[in-house]
Amino acid sequence: MRCPTCEERDTRVVDSRDLDEAATIRRRRECVSCGARFTTYERMEAARLVVVKRDGTRQEFDRDKLAAGIRKALTRRPVSEGAADRAADEIEAILRAAGATEVESSRIGELAMEQLRALDQIAYIRFASVYQSFEDLETLKREVDSLYAEREPAMEPRRP
Ligand SMILES: [Zn+2]
């Protein structure tokens, strides 16, 4: 691990802690030569997870691509920074916990929609309309109606 400032190879660990229930270890390092401090992350190499697309082609599960898709749906929505990454991590955790080495892309789409539904309803509709391609306006309306029905009473528009 080279120092990002001076490229010195000799660094020492000044702090080390577990993240995400110890799946990741974060280390603060200090360059022995110039004293610059930087952070490294160490993760267990994950087992292979292959996505089977609708047309039958297979590709390696790409968590970053999934996060990008979720982030796109959340564009300009009032959610915290990092929400898309957390959602993608959550989906990956669910898939890995299931223990299968292959997963249908439609399953990942469903999980993404579940995450978005809980995060932001507009983002959910955005994602679902692209992903699920609502057959017609009637299907879309039913989905929107079901979202309204689930809303907290406090969020209901005040009636005159
Ligand atoms: Zn250095």
Short mmCIF file of N, CA and C and ligand atoms in Angstrom, two decimals:
data_model
loop_
_atom_site.label_atom_id
_atom_site.label_comp_id
_atom_site.label_asym_id
_atom_site.label_seq_id
_atom_site.Cartn_x
_atom_site.Cartn_y
_atom_site.Cartn_z
N MET A 1 0.85 -1.20 0.00
CA MET A 1 0.00 0.00 0.00
C MET A 1 0.89 1.25 0.00
N ARG A 2 0.85 1.98 -1.13
CA ARG A 2 1.72 3.16 -1.22
C ARG A 2 1.04 4.40 -0.64
N CYS A 3 1.83 5.28 -0.07
CA CYS A 3 1.30 6.56 0.41
C CYS A 3 0.78 7.34 -0.78
N PRO A 4 -0.46 7.86 -0.73
CA PRO A 4 -1.01 8.61 -1.88
C PRO A 4 -0.31 9.95 -2.08
N THR A 5 0.41 10.42 -1.09
CA THR A 5 1.07 11.72 -1.20
C THR A 5 2.48 11.58 -1.79
N CYS A 6 3.28 10.68 -1.21
CA CYS A 6 4.68 10.60 -1.64
C CYS A 6 5.07 9.22 -2.21
N GLU A 7 4.10 8.31 -2.25
CA GLU A 7 4.32 6.97 -2.82
C GLU A 7 5.25 6.08 -2.02
N GLU A 8 5.57 6.49 -0.83
CA GLU A 8 6.37 5.65 0.07
C GLU A 8 5.60 4.35 0.34
N ARG A 9 6.32 3.23 0.37
CA ARG A 9 5.66 1.96 0.61
C ARG A 9 5.45 1.65 2.08
N ASP A 10 6.28 2.28 2.91
CA ASP A 10 6.23 1.94 4.33
C ASP A 10 5.20 2.81 5.06
N THR A 11 4.11 2.18 5.48
CA THR A 11 3.09 2.91 6.23
C THR A 11 2.78 2.13 7.49
N ARG A 12 2.29 2.83 8.49
CA ARG A 12 1.90 2.09 9.69
C ARG A 12 0.42 2.35 9.99
N VAL A 13 -0.21 1.34 10.59
CA VAL A 13 -1.64 1.43 10.91
C VAL A 13 -1.80 2.16 12.24
N VAL A 14 -2.58 3.25 12.22
CA VAL A 14 -2.78 4.00 13.46
C VAL A 14 -4.13 3.70 14.11
N ASP A 15 -5.04 3.17 13.31
CA ASP A 15 -6.35 2.81 13.87
C ASP A 15 -6.99 1.77 12.97
N SER A 16 -7.77 0.88 13.56
CA SER A 16 -8.37 -0.20 12.79
C SER A 16 -9.72 -0.50 13.40
N ARG A 17 -10.76 -0.49 12.56
CA ARG A 17 -12.06 -0.84 13.13
C ARG A 17 -12.93 -1.59 12.14
N ASP A 18 -13.85 -2.38 12.68
CA ASP A 18 -14.76 -3.17 11.86
C ASP A 18 -15.95 -2.33 11.42
N LEU A 19 -16.34 -2.52 10.17
CA LEU A 19 -17.55 -1.87 9.66
C LEU A 19 -18.51 -2.95 9.20
N ASP A 20 -19.73 -2.59 8.92
CA ASP A 20 -20.80 -3.51 8.47
C ASP A 20 -20.66 -4.88 9.11
N GLU A 21 -20.85 -4.90 10.39
CA GLU A 21 -20.79 -6.15 11.14
C GLU A 21 -19.56 -6.98 10.78
N ALA A 22 -18.44 -6.28 10.70
CA ALA A 22 -17.14 -6.92 10.53
C ALA A 22 -16.89 -7.52 9.15
N ALA A 23 -17.77 -7.22 8.17
CA ALA A 23 -17.50 -7.69 6.81
C ALA A 23 -16.40 -6.85 6.18
N THR A 24 -16.22 -5.64 6.69
CA THR A 24 -15.20 -4.73 6.18
C THR A 24 -14.36 -4.22 7.35
N ILE A 25 -13.07 -4.11 7.12
CA ILE A 25 -12.21 -3.52 8.14
C ILE A 25 -11.65 -2.22 7.58
N ARG A 26 -11.81 -1.15 8.35
CA ARG A 26 -11.30 0.14 7.96
C ARG A 26 -10.01 0.41 8.71
N ARG A 27 -8.97 0.80 7.98
CA ARG A 27 -7.71 1.10 8.64
C ARG A 27 -7.26 2.52 8.33
N ARG A 28 -6.87 3.24 9.38
CA ARG A 28 -6.23 4.54 9.18
C ARG A 28 -4.73 4.26 9.16
N ARG A 29 -4.09 4.74 8.12
CA ARG A 29 -2.65 4.51 8.02
C ARG A 29 -1.91 5.84 8.00
N GLU A 30 -0.68 5.75 8.43
CA GLU A 30 0.17 6.95 8.41
C GLU A 30 1.45 6.61 7.68
N CYS A 31 1.80 7.49 6.75
CA CYS A 31 3.04 7.29 5.99
C CYS A 31 4.23 7.53 6.90
N VAL A 32 5.16 6.58 6.87
CA VAL A 32 6.33 6.68 7.73
C VAL A 32 7.26 7.80 7.25
N SER A 33 7.21 8.05 5.94
CA SER A 33 8.11 9.04 5.35
C SER A 33 7.60 10.49 5.50
N CYS A 34 6.34 10.77 5.03
CA CYS A 34 5.88 12.16 5.03
C CYS A 34 4.81 12.43 6.09
N GLY A 35 4.32 11.40 6.77
CA GLY A 35 3.34 11.61 7.83
C GLY A 35 1.91 11.76 7.35
N ALA A 36 1.67 11.68 6.02
CA ALA A 36 0.29 11.80 5.51
C ALA A 36 -0.56 10.64 6.03
N ARG A 37 -1.83 10.95 6.33
CA ARG A 37 -2.73 9.89 6.81
C ARG A 37 -3.76 9.57 5.73
N PHE A 38 -4.06 8.32 5.58
CA PHE A 38 -5.08 7.91 4.62
C PHE A 38 -5.79 6.66 5.13
N THR A 39 -6.86 6.31 4.46
CA THR A 39 -7.71 5.21 4.92
C THR A 39 -7.74 4.09 3.91
N THR A 40 -7.68 2.87 4.38
CA THR A 40 -7.84 1.72 3.48
C THR A 40 -8.97 0.84 4.01
N TYR A 41 -9.60 0.13 3.10
CA TYR A 41 -10.68 -0.78 3.47
C TYR A 41 -10.31 -2.18 3.03
N GLU A 42 -10.57 -3.11 3.89
CA GLU A 42 -10.27 -4.49 3.56
C GLU A 42 -11.57 -5.28 3.62
N ARG A 43 -11.91 -5.95 2.53
CA ARG A 43 -13.15 -6.74 2.49
C ARG A 43 -12.85 -8.17 2.12
N MET A 44 -13.69 -9.05 2.63
CA MET A 44 -13.59 -10.44 2.24
C MET A 44 -13.96 -10.53 0.75
N GLU A 45 -13.20 -11.30 0.01
CA GLU A 45 -13.56 -11.47 -1.40
C GLU A 45 -14.85 -12.27 -1.46
N ALA A 46 -15.84 -11.70 -2.15
CA ALA A 46 -17.15 -12.32 -2.14
C ALA A 46 -17.21 -13.50 -3.11
N ALA A 47 -18.04 -14.45 -2.78
CA ALA A 47 -18.25 -15.58 -3.68
C ALA A 47 -18.92 -15.07 -4.96
N ARG A 48 -18.76 -15.83 -6.02
CA ARG A 48 -19.35 -15.41 -7.30
C ARG A 48 -20.87 -15.37 -7.22
N LEU A 49 -21.42 -14.33 -7.82
CA LEU A 49 -22.86 -14.23 -7.91
C LEU A 49 -23.16 -13.81 -9.35
N VAL A 50 -23.88 -14.66 -10.06
CA VAL A 50 -24.12 -14.43 -11.48
C VAL A 50 -25.58 -14.05 -11.71
N VAL A 51 -25.76 -13.02 -12.51
CA VAL A 51 -27.11 -12.55 -12.83
C VAL A 51 -27.54 -13.14 -14.17
N VAL A 52 -28.72 -13.75 -14.17
CA VAL A 52 -29.28 -14.30 -15.41
C VAL A 52 -30.30 -13.30 -15.94
N LYS A 53 -29.98 -12.74 -17.10
CA LYS A 53 -30.86 -11.73 -17.66
C LYS A 53 -32.04 -12.37 -18.37
N ARG A 54 -33.02 -11.51 -18.69
CA ARG A 54 -34.24 -12.00 -19.31
C ARG A 54 -33.98 -12.80 -20.59
N ASP A 55 -32.97 -12.37 -21.36
CA ASP A 55 -32.68 -13.07 -22.62
C ASP A 55 -31.78 -14.30 -22.40
N GLY A 56 -31.54 -14.62 -21.12
CA GLY A 56 -30.77 -15.83 -20.83
C GLY A 56 -29.27 -15.62 -20.71
N THR A 57 -28.79 -14.43 -21.07
CA THR A 57 -27.35 -14.19 -20.93
C THR A 57 -27.01 -14.00 -19.45
N ARG A 58 -25.75 -14.29 -19.13
CA ARG A 58 -25.31 -14.21 -17.75
C ARG A 58 -24.20 -13.20 -17.60
N GLN A 59 -24.21 -12.51 -16.49
CA GLN A 59 -23.07 -11.64 -16.19
C GLN A 59 -22.88 -11.54 -14.68
N GLU A 60 -21.66 -11.22 -14.31
CA GLU A 60 -21.32 -11.09 -12.90
C GLU A 60 -22.18 -10.00 -12.26
N PHE A 61 -22.67 -10.27 -11.06
CA PHE A 61 -23.43 -9.27 -10.32
C PHE A 61 -22.56 -8.04 -10.11
N ASP A 62 -23.10 -6.87 -10.43
CA ASP A 62 -22.35 -5.63 -10.32
C ASP A 62 -23.08 -4.69 -9.36
N ARG A 63 -22.60 -4.68 -8.12
CA ARG A 63 -23.25 -3.89 -7.09
C ARG A 63 -23.24 -2.39 -7.43
N ASP A 64 -22.15 -1.92 -8.04
CA ASP A 64 -22.05 -0.50 -8.36
C ASP A 64 -23.04 -0.09 -9.45
N LYS A 65 -23.26 -1.00 -10.39
CA LYS A 65 -24.22 -0.72 -11.45
C LYS A 65 -25.63 -0.64 -10.87
N LEU A 66 -25.91 -1.54 -9.94
CA LEU A 66 -27.20 -1.53 -9.27
C LEU A 66 -27.39 -0.23 -8.49
N ALA A 67 -26.35 0.18 -7.76
CA ALA A 67 -26.42 1.43 -7.00
C ALA A 67 -26.65 2.62 -7.94
N ALA A 68 -26.02 2.59 -9.11
CA ALA A 68 -26.17 3.68 -10.08
C ALA A 68 -27.61 3.77 -10.58
N GLY A 69 -28.23 2.61 -10.81
CA GLY A 69 -29.62 2.58 -11.27
C GLY A 69 -30.56 3.14 -10.21
N ILE A 70 -30.30 2.78 -8.96
CA ILE A 70 -31.13 3.27 -7.86
C ILE A 70 -30.91 4.77 -7.67
N ARG A 71 -29.64 5.18 -7.78
CA ARG A 71 -29.31 6.61 -7.62
C ARG A 71 -30.01 7.44 -8.69
N LYS A 72 -30.08 6.89 -9.88
CA LYS A 72 -30.73 7.61 -10.98
C LYS A 72 -32.21 7.84 -10.67
N ALA A 73 -32.86 6.81 -10.14
CA ALA A 73 -34.28 6.95 -9.78
C ALA A 73 -34.46 7.97 -8.66
N LEU A 74 -33.45 8.13 -7.82
CA LEU A 74 -33.54 9.03 -6.66
C LEU A 74 -33.10 10.46 -6.98
N THR A 75 -32.76 10.72 -8.25
CA THR A 75 -32.27 12.05 -8.63
C THR A 75 -33.20 13.15 -8.15
N ARG A 76 -32.62 14.12 -7.45
CA ARG A 76 -33.35 15.28 -6.92
C ARG A 76 -34.49 14.92 -5.99
N ARG A 77 -34.46 13.76 -5.39
CA ARG A 77 -35.45 13.40 -4.38
C ARG A 77 -34.86 13.64 -3.00
N PRO A 78 -35.71 13.98 -2.03
CA PRO A 78 -35.19 14.33 -0.70
C PRO A 78 -34.79 13.12 0.14
N VAL A 79 -33.73 12.46 -0.27
CA VAL A 79 -33.22 11.33 0.52
C VAL A 79 -31.77 11.61 0.89
N SER A 80 -31.29 10.95 1.93
CA SER A 80 -29.94 11.24 2.40
C SER A 80 -28.91 10.77 1.38
N GLU A 81 -27.77 11.42 1.41
CA GLU A 81 -26.66 11.03 0.57
C GLU A 81 -26.27 9.60 0.98
N GLY A 82 -26.01 8.77 0.01
CA GLY A 82 -25.62 7.41 0.38
C GLY A 82 -26.81 6.45 0.46
N ALA A 83 -28.01 6.97 0.25
CA ALA A 83 -29.20 6.11 0.33
C ALA A 83 -29.16 5.02 -0.74
N ALA A 84 -28.72 5.40 -1.94
CA ALA A 84 -28.67 4.44 -3.05
C ALA A 84 -27.64 3.34 -2.76
N ASP A 85 -26.51 3.76 -2.19
CA ASP A 85 -25.47 2.78 -1.85
C ASP A 85 -25.94 1.83 -0.77
N ARG A 86 -26.63 2.39 0.22
CA ARG A 86 -27.13 1.52 1.29
C ARG A 86 -28.16 0.54 0.75
N ALA A 87 -29.03 1.02 -0.16
CA ALA A 87 -30.04 0.15 -0.75
C ALA A 87 -29.37 -0.99 -1.54
N ALA A 88 -28.34 -0.63 -2.32
CA ALA A 88 -27.63 -1.65 -3.11
C ALA A 88 -26.93 -2.66 -2.19
N ASP A 89 -26.36 -2.16 -1.09
CA ASP A 89 -25.70 -3.06 -0.14
C ASP A 89 -26.72 -4.02 0.49
N GLU A 90 -27.88 -3.45 0.81
CA GLU A 90 -28.93 -4.25 1.42
C GLU A 90 -29.38 -5.36 0.45
N ILE A 91 -29.55 -4.99 -0.82
CA ILE A 91 -29.97 -5.97 -1.83
C ILE A 91 -28.90 -7.06 -1.98
N GLU A 92 -27.63 -6.62 -2.05
CA GLU A 92 -26.56 -7.61 -2.17
C GLU A 92 -26.55 -8.55 -0.97
N ALA A 93 -26.77 -7.98 0.23
CA ALA A 93 -26.78 -8.81 1.44
C ALA A 93 -27.91 -9.84 1.39
N ILE A 94 -29.07 -9.41 0.90
CA ILE A 94 -30.21 -10.34 0.80
C ILE A 94 -29.89 -11.46 -0.19
N LEU A 95 -29.32 -11.07 -1.34
CA LEU A 95 -28.99 -12.07 -2.36
C LEU A 95 -27.95 -13.06 -1.85
N ARG A 96 -26.93 -12.53 -1.16
CA ARG A 96 -25.87 -13.41 -0.68
C ARG A 96 -26.35 -14.29 0.46
N ALA A 97 -27.26 -13.74 1.28
CA ALA A 97 -27.79 -14.53 2.39
C ALA A 97 -28.60 -15.71 1.85
N ALA A 98 -29.20 -15.53 0.65
CA ALA A 98 -29.99 -16.60 0.05
C ALA A 98 -29.08 -17.76 -0.37
N GLY A 99 -27.80 -17.45 -0.57
CA GLY A 99 -26.82 -18.50 -0.81
C GLY A 99 -26.73 -19.04 -2.22
N ALA A 100 -27.58 -18.55 -3.13
CA ALA A 100 -27.53 -19.05 -4.51
C ALA A 100 -26.37 -18.40 -5.26
N THR A 101 -25.84 -19.08 -6.27
CA THR A 101 -24.76 -18.50 -7.05
C THR A 101 -25.30 -17.81 -8.30
N GLU A 102 -26.59 -18.07 -8.61
CA GLU A 102 -27.23 -17.40 -9.74
C GLU A 102 -28.51 -16.74 -9.28
N VAL A 103 -28.80 -15.60 -9.87
CA VAL A 103 -30.04 -14.90 -9.53
C VAL A 103 -30.63 -14.29 -10.80
N GLU A 104 -31.95 -14.36 -10.92
CA GLU A 104 -32.61 -13.77 -12.08
C GLU A 104 -32.57 -12.25 -11.95
N SER A 105 -32.36 -11.57 -13.07
CA SER A 105 -32.32 -10.11 -13.02
C SER A 105 -33.67 -9.55 -12.53
N SER A 106 -34.76 -10.27 -12.82
CA SER A 106 -36.08 -9.79 -12.38
C SER A 106 -36.18 -9.76 -10.86
N ARG A 107 -35.49 -10.71 -10.20
CA ARG A 107 -35.48 -10.74 -8.74
C ARG A 107 -34.78 -9.50 -8.19
N ILE A 108 -33.68 -9.12 -8.84
CA ILE A 108 -32.95 -7.93 -8.40
C ILE A 108 -33.82 -6.69 -8.60
N GLY A 109 -34.56 -6.67 -9.72
CA GLY A 109 -35.48 -5.56 -9.97
C GLY A 109 -36.53 -5.45 -8.88
N GLU A 110 -37.08 -6.59 -8.48
CA GLU A 110 -38.09 -6.59 -7.42
C GLU A 110 -37.52 -6.05 -6.12
N LEU A 111 -36.31 -6.50 -5.79
CA LEU A 111 -35.68 -6.05 -4.54
C LEU A 111 -35.40 -4.54 -4.59
N ALA A 112 -34.97 -4.07 -5.76
CA ALA A 112 -34.71 -2.63 -5.91
C ALA A 112 -36.00 -1.85 -5.74
N MET A 113 -37.09 -2.38 -6.28
CA MET A 113 -38.38 -1.69 -6.15
C MET A 113 -38.83 -1.67 -4.69
N GLU A 114 -38.59 -2.76 -3.97
CA GLU A 114 -38.95 -2.78 -2.54
C GLU A 114 -38.19 -1.71 -1.77
N GLN A 115 -36.89 -1.62 -2.06
CA GLN A 115 -36.06 -0.62 -1.37
C GLN A 115 -36.56 0.79 -1.68
N LEU A 116 -36.82 1.03 -2.98
CA LEU A 116 -37.24 2.36 -3.39
C LEU A 116 -38.63 2.71 -2.85
N ARG A 117 -39.48 1.72 -2.77
CA ARG A 117 -40.83 1.94 -2.26
C ARG A 117 -40.76 2.46 -0.83
N ALA A 118 -39.81 1.91 -0.06
CA ALA A 118 -39.65 2.34 1.33
C ALA A 118 -38.94 3.69 1.43
N LEU A 119 -38.10 4.00 0.44
CA LEU A 119 -37.31 5.23 0.49
C LEU A 119 -38.07 6.46 0.01
N ASP A 120 -38.65 6.34 -1.16
CA ASP A 120 -39.26 7.50 -1.80
C ASP A 120 -40.23 7.04 -2.88
N GLN A 121 -41.47 7.47 -2.74
CA GLN A 121 -42.50 6.94 -3.63
C GLN A 121 -42.37 7.41 -5.08
N ILE A 122 -41.90 8.65 -5.26
CA ILE A 122 -41.71 9.15 -6.62
C ILE A 122 -40.60 8.35 -7.31
N ALA A 123 -39.52 8.14 -6.57
CA ALA A 123 -38.40 7.37 -7.13
C ALA A 123 -38.85 5.95 -7.45
N TYR A 124 -39.69 5.42 -6.59
CA TYR A 124 -40.22 4.07 -6.82
C TYR A 124 -41.02 4.01 -8.13
N ILE A 125 -41.89 4.99 -8.31
CA ILE A 125 -42.70 5.00 -9.54
C ILE A 125 -41.81 5.18 -10.77
N ARG A 126 -40.80 6.05 -10.63
CA ARG A 126 -39.84 6.24 -11.74
C ARG A 126 -39.19 4.92 -12.12
N PHE A 127 -38.66 4.25 -11.12
CA PHE A 127 -37.93 3.00 -11.36
C PHE A 127 -38.87 1.93 -11.90
N ALA A 128 -40.03 1.81 -11.25
CA ALA A 128 -40.97 0.77 -11.64
C ALA A 128 -41.50 1.00 -13.05
N SER A 129 -41.69 2.26 -13.44
CA SER A 129 -42.26 2.51 -14.77
C SER A 129 -41.27 2.14 -15.85
N VAL A 130 -39.98 2.26 -15.55
CA VAL A 130 -38.96 1.84 -16.52
C VAL A 130 -38.77 0.32 -16.43
N TYR A 131 -38.62 -0.14 -15.20
CA TYR A 131 -38.26 -1.54 -15.00
C TYR A 131 -39.40 -2.50 -15.30
N GLN A 132 -40.57 -2.15 -14.76
CA GLN A 132 -41.70 -3.05 -14.88
C GLN A 132 -42.51 -2.69 -16.13
N SER A 133 -42.16 -1.55 -16.72
CA SER A 133 -42.92 -0.95 -17.82
C SER A 133 -44.42 -1.21 -17.69
N PHE A 134 -45.02 -0.43 -16.79
CA PHE A 134 -46.47 -0.54 -16.59
C PHE A 134 -47.18 -0.66 -17.93
N GLU A 135 -48.03 -1.65 -18.01
CA GLU A 135 -48.71 -1.96 -19.27
C GLU A 135 -49.47 -0.74 -19.82
N ASP A 136 -50.15 -0.08 -18.91
CA ASP A 136 -50.96 1.06 -19.35
C ASP A 136 -51.18 2.00 -18.16
N LEU A 137 -51.87 3.09 -18.41
CA LEU A 137 -52.11 4.07 -17.36
C LEU A 137 -52.90 3.49 -16.20
N GLU A 138 -53.78 2.55 -16.52
CA GLU A 138 -54.61 1.95 -15.48
C GLU A 138 -53.75 1.20 -14.44
N THR A 139 -52.77 0.46 -14.93
CA THR A 139 -51.87 -0.27 -14.02
C THR A 139 -51.08 0.71 -13.16
N LEU A 140 -50.59 1.77 -13.80
CA LEU A 140 -49.83 2.80 -13.09
C LEU A 140 -50.71 3.44 -12.02
N LYS A 141 -51.95 3.74 -12.38
CA LYS A 141 -52.87 4.38 -11.44
C LYS A 141 -53.12 3.47 -10.24
N ARG A 142 -53.29 2.17 -10.50
CA ARG A 142 -53.51 1.23 -9.38
C ARG A 142 -52.33 1.25 -8.41
N GLU A 143 -51.12 1.31 -8.99
CA GLU A 143 -49.92 1.33 -8.16
C GLU A 143 -49.87 2.60 -7.31
N VAL A 144 -50.18 3.73 -7.95
CA VAL A 144 -50.17 5.01 -7.24
C VAL A 144 -51.26 5.00 -6.16
N ASP A 145 -52.42 4.47 -6.49
CA ASP A 145 -53.51 4.38 -5.50
C ASP A 145 -53.10 3.55 -4.29
N SER A 146 -52.39 2.46 -4.55
CA SER A 146 -51.99 1.62 -3.42
C SER A 146 -50.97 2.34 -2.54
N LEU A 147 -50.13 3.19 -3.17
CA LEU A 147 -49.18 3.99 -2.37
C LEU A 147 -49.94 4.97 -1.49
N TYR A 148 -50.97 5.61 -2.06
CA TYR A 148 -51.79 6.55 -1.28
C TYR A 148 -52.43 5.85 -0.10
N ALA A 149 -52.95 4.66 -0.36
CA ALA A 149 -53.66 3.92 0.68
C ALA A 149 -52.74 3.58 1.85
N GLU A 150 -51.42 3.44 1.54
CA GLU A 150 -50.47 3.06 2.60
C GLU A 150 -49.97 4.23 3.41
N ARG A 151 -50.23 5.45 2.93
CA ARG A 151 -49.64 6.61 3.59
C ARG A 151 -50.08 6.75 5.04
N GLU A 152 -49.18 7.33 5.84
CA GLU A 152 -49.51 7.63 7.23
C GLU A 152 -50.65 8.64 7.24
N PRO A 153 -51.54 8.54 8.22
CA PRO A 153 -52.64 9.50 8.30
C PRO A 153 -52.15 10.95 8.35
N ALA A 154 -50.99 11.17 9.01
CA ALA A 154 -50.46 12.53 9.13
C ALA A 154 -50.07 13.12 7.79
N MET A 155 -49.81 12.27 6.81
CA MET A 155 -49.38 12.76 5.52
C MET A 155 -50.56 12.99 4.56
N GLU A 156 -51.75 12.63 4.99
CA GLU A 156 -52.94 12.85 4.17
C GLU A 156 -53.15 14.35 3.99
N PRO A 157 -53.55 14.75 2.80
CA PRO A 157 -53.87 16.16 2.64
C PRO A 157 -55.03 16.56 3.55
N ARG A 158 -54.91 17.75 4.12
CA ARG A 158 -55.96 18.18 5.04
C ARG A 158 -57.26 18.42 4.27
N ARG A 159 -58.34 17.93 4.81
CA ARG A 159 -59.62 18.13 4.12
C ARG A 159 -60.29 19.39 4.65
N PRO A 160 -60.99 20.09 3.77
CA PRO A 160 -61.65 21.33 4.21
C PRO A 160 -62.78 21.05 5.23
ZN ZN B 1 4.11 9.78 2.32
#
